[in-house]
XYZ file of C-alpha atoms in Angstrom:
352
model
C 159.689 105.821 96.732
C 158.280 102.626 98.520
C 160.715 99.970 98.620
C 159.589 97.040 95.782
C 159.031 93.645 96.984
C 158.820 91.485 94.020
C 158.290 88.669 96.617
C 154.712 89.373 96.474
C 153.912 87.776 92.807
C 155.802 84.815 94.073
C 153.049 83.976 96.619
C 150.013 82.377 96.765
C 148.586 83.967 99.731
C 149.925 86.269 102.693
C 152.424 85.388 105.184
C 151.577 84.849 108.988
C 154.752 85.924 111.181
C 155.483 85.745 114.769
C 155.532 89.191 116.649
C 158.599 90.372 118.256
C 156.414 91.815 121.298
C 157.235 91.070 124.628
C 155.129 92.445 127.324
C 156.231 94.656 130.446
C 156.739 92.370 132.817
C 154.515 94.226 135.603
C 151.720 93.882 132.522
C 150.875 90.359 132.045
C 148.034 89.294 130.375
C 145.084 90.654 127.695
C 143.476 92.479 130.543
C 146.588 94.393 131.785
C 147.822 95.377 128.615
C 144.708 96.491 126.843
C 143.399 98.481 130.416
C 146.444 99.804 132.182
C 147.565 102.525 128.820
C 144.219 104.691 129.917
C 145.605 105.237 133.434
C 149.323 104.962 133.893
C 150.169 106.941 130.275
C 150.716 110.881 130.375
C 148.848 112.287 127.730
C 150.480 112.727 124.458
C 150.904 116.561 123.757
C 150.551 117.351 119.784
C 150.729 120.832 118.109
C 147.221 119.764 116.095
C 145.812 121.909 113.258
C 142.247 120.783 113.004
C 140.965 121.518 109.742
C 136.903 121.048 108.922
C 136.230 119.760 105.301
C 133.035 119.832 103.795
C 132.494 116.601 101.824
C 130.207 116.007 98.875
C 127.141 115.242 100.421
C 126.944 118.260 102.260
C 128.566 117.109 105.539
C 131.646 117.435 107.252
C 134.638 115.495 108.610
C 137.438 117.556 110.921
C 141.098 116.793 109.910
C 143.743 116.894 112.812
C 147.231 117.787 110.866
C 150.847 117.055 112.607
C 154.000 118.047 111.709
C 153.488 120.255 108.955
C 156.282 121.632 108.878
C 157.792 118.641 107.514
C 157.386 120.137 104.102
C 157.816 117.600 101.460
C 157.475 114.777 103.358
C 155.000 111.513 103.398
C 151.755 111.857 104.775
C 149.983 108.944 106.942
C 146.430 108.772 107.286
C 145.807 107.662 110.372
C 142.028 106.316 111.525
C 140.916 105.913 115.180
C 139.000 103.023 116.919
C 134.935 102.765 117.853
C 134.545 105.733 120.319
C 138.024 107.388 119.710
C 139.373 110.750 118.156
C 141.214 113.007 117.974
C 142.048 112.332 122.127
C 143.040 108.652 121.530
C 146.166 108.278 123.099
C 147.650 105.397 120.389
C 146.645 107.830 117.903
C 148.318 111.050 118.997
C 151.456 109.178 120.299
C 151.824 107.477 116.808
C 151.496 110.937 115.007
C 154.266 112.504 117.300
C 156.611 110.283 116.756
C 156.059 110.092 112.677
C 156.309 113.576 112.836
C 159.775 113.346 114.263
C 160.688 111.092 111.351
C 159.660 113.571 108.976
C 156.047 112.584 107.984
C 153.018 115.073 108.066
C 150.126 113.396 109.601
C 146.444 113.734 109.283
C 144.424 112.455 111.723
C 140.868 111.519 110.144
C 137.853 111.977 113.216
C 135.209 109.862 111.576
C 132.147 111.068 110.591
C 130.182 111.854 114.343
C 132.756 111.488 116.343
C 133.814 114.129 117.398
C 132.223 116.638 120.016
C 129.586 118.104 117.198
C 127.662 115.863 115.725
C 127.638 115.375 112.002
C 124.888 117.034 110.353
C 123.240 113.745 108.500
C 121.180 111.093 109.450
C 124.135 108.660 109.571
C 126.790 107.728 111.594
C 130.440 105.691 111.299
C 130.558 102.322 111.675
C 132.900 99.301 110.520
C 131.955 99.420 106.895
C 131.926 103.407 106.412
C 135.007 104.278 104.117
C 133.248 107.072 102.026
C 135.179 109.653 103.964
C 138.842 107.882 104.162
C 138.605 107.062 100.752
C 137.713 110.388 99.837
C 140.720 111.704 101.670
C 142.759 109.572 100.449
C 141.765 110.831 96.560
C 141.925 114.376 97.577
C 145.610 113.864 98.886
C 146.766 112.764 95.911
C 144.962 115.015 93.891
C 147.220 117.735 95.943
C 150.669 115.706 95.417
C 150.827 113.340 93.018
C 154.150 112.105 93.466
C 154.142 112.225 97.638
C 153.967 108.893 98.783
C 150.778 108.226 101.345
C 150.814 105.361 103.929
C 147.298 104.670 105.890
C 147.133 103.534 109.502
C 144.357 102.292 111.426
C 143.296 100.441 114.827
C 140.559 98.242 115.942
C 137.046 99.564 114.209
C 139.780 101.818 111.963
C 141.604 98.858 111.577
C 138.822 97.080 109.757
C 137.459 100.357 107.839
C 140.950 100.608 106.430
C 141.433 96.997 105.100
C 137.436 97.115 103.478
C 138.875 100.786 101.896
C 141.675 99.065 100.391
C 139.705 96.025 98.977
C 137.418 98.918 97.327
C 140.120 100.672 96.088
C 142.020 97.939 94.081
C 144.917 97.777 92.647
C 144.417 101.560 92.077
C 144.263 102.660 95.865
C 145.351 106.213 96.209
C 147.703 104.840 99.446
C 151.180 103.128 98.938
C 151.210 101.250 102.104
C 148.861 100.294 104.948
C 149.104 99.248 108.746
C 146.474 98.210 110.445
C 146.189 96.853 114.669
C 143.823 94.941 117.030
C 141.450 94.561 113.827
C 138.154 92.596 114.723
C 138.227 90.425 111.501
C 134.486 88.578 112.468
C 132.118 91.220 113.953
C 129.657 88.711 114.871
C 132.031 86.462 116.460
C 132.766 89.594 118.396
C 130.027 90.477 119.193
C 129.201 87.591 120.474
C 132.868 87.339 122.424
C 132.489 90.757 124.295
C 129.035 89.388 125.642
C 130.323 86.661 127.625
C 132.788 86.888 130.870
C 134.939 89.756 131.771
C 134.707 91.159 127.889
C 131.276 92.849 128.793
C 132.830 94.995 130.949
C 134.674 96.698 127.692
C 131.192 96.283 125.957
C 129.734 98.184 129.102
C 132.474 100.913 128.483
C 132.320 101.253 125.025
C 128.103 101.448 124.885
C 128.453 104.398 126.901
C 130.059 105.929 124.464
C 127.972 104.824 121.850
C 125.320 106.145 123.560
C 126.670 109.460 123.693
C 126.891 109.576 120.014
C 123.131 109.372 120.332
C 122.197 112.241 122.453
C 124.685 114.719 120.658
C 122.560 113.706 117.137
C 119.177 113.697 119.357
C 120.014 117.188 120.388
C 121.240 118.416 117.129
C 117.469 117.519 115.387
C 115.570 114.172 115.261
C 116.221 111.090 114.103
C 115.018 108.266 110.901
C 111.796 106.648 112.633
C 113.617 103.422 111.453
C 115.992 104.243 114.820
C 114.785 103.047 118.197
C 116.297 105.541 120.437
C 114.927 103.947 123.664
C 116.532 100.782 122.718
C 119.510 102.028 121.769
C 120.076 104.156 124.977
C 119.042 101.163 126.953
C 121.227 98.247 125.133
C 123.229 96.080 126.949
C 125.064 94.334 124.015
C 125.925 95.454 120.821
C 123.664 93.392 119.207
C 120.729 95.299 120.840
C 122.688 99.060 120.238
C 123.308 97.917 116.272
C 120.074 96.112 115.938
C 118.626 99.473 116.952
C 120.519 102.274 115.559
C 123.372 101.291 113.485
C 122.030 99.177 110.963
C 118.809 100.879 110.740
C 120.618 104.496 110.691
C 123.121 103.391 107.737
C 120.747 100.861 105.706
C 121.846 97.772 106.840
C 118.262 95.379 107.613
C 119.318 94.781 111.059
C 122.504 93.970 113.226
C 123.464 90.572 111.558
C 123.372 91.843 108.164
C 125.219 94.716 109.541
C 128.257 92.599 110.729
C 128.071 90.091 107.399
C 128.225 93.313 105.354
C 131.488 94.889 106.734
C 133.570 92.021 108.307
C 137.060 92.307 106.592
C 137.540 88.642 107.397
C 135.981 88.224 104.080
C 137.606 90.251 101.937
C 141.878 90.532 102.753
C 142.177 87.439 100.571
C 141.482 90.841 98.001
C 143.826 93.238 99.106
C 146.488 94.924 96.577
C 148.327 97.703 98.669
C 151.367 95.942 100.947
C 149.920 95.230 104.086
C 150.970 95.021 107.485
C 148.264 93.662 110.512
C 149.397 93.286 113.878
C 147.295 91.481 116.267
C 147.633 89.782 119.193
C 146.638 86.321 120.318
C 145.167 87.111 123.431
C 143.072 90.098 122.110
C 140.274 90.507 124.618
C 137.722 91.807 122.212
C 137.702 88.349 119.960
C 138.666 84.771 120.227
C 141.715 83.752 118.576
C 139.735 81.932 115.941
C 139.364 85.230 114.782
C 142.304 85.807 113.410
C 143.016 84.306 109.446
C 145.579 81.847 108.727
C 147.709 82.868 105.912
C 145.423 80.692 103.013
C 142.902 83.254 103.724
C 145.469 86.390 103.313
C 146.055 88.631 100.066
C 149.712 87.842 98.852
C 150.467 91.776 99.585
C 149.308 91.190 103.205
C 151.476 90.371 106.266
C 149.886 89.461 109.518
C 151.705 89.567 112.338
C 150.938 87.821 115.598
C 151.566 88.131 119.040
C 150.843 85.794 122.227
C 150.119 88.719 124.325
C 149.426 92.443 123.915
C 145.545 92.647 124.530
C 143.627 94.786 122.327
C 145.492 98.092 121.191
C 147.863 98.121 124.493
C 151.152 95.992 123.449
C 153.325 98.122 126.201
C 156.570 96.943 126.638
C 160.015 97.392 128.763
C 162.086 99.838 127.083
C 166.109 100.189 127.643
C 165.995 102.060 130.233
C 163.107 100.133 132.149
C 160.515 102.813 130.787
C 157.163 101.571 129.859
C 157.968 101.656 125.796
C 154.633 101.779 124.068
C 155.728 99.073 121.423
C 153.095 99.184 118.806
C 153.436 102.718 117.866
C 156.979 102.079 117.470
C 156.739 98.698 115.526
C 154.179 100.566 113.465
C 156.843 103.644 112.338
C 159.857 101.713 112.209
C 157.801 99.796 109.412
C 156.260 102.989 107.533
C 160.250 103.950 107.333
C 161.226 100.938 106.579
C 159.103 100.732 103.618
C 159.889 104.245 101.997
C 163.482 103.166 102.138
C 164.350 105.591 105.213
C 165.795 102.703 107.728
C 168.268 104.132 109.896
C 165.921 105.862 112.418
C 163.886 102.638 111.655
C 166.998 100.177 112.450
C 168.122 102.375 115.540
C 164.751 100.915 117.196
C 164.694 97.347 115.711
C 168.387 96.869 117.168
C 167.757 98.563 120.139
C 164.241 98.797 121.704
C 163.174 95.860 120.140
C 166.092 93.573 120.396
């Protein structure tokens, strides 16, 4: 059972809490933290089921499954970032270690992103929760009475929180992290084309842009797409203006962002909540991130200084790199199904 909070009628609005984070001390800064995981961390080794599901408009999304064996136990739903997968390190290393609490674990590859292309003309993007929402119903159409926690980072992060504003008060889910979320997309945008961000905008582009030449090869695209322009943009504005919007019926890239921000709608969320961000979050200024006024009652946000955007790698006991958000983001999950003492062996001791 999820542990009740009866705080949460009490409140206006959500709380705003200072993190507990505190960065490896060879890591300083936004830059550090968010770049050095991709080259100093050994790749996270899972036992993965991937299981294909056809969904009801005659696609298909692939399902990564971990820890099955943990028969009987909770299930997170956990949602990568733009141009992750099933290969995204914060992802896999969050999986093994609920698994070793006890949780089974589906992974959800959006729709396109994995190696074969979906097989309609659309593609994910910030405001796509057909499929997690979908999974989420099918779940509990399986087990009714097993509770389901949802997880998600940066693009994920902000799917998530727009799935559990459509969902209600009747969201399949019990409980809901979600990290690094990009709470403005236009104010992003706009961030990651000035100064060092474009470099990440350079990085991520190229994967957008494979995402166009596996769908270019698998048949052609809406005329409404400009390919050239999308395999030739240099912001995101110019790569949305061209194919995301006009792929996924949005009128162009502003609309696009206006559409699916979740900025605008956690002041309507009713599953308990838990956002950690950091201040120094390369990918957005910090005006990006709501005060608590602007926060659903059942929503938390916690904040950081430092900890860059998905990275938050700490100093463990034992002067280890400790990856810190994947822990902070389990010990909660137990936490909140009332199974605390693996939970309260890290809060007193990798955290303290």
């Amino acid at each position: 059972m999820i542990a009740a909070d009866s705080s949460f009628s009490a409140r206006a609005h959500g709380l705003v809490v200072a993190s507990r984070f505190k960065p490896h001390p060879l890591l300083p800064g936004a830059h550090l933290q968010t770049i050095a995981p991709a080259f100093i961390r050994p790749r996270v080794v899972l036992a993965m089921r991937i299981e294909r599901l056809e969904t009801p408009d005659d696609d298909f999304v692939d399902i990564g499954w971990i820890g099955e064996h943990n028969l009987g136990g909770p299930i997170a739903t956990l949602v990568h970032g733009l141009g992750g997968g099933f290969e995204s390190q914060y992802l896999r290393g969050l999986a093994r270690l609920l698994a070793a609490f006890g949780w089974r674990v589906a992974l959800l590859q959006l729709r396109g992103g994995g190696e074969q292309p979906n097989k309609l003309p659309r593609s994910y993007h910030h405001g796509d929760t057909v499929d997690l929402r979908w999974l989420w119903h099918r779940l509990r159409a399986l087990e009714p009475q097993t509770p389901i926690a949802a997880v998600g980072w940066s693009l994920g992060g902000n799917l998530l929180l727009r799935a559990l504003h459509e969902e209600g008060a009747h969201a399949p889910v019990s409980l809901a992290v979600a990290a690094s979320v990009p709470f403005k997309l236009r104010d992003c945008a706009e961030h990651m084309n000035r100064g060092f961000a474009r470099v990440y905008q350079h990085h991520l582009l190229a994967g957008l842009r494979q995402i166009v030449r596996r769908k270019l090869a698998a048949g052609p695209l809406p005329d409404s797409v400009d390919v050239r322009q999308a395999l030739s943009a240099r912001s995101f504005f110019e790569f949305d203006d061209a194919f995301t919007a006009p792929l996924n019926g949005f009128r162009n890239a502003i609309d696009y962002y206006e559409r699916t921000s979740c900025g605008a709608i956690v002041h309507d969320i009713r599953v308990p909540t838990l956002i950690v961000q950091a201040e120094d979050d390369p990918f957005m200024s910090p005006g990006c991130i709501p005060a608590a006024s602007a926060l659903a009652p059942q929503v938390t946000l916690e904040v950081s200084a430092s900890g860059g955007h998905v990275g938050f790698v700490g100093l463990g006991r034992r002067g280890q790199l400790d990856w810190w958000l994947e822990q902070r983001i389990a010990a909660h999950l137990q936490a909140a199904l009332g199974r605390a003492a693996l939970a309260e062996d890290w809060l007193n001791g990798v955290a303290a």
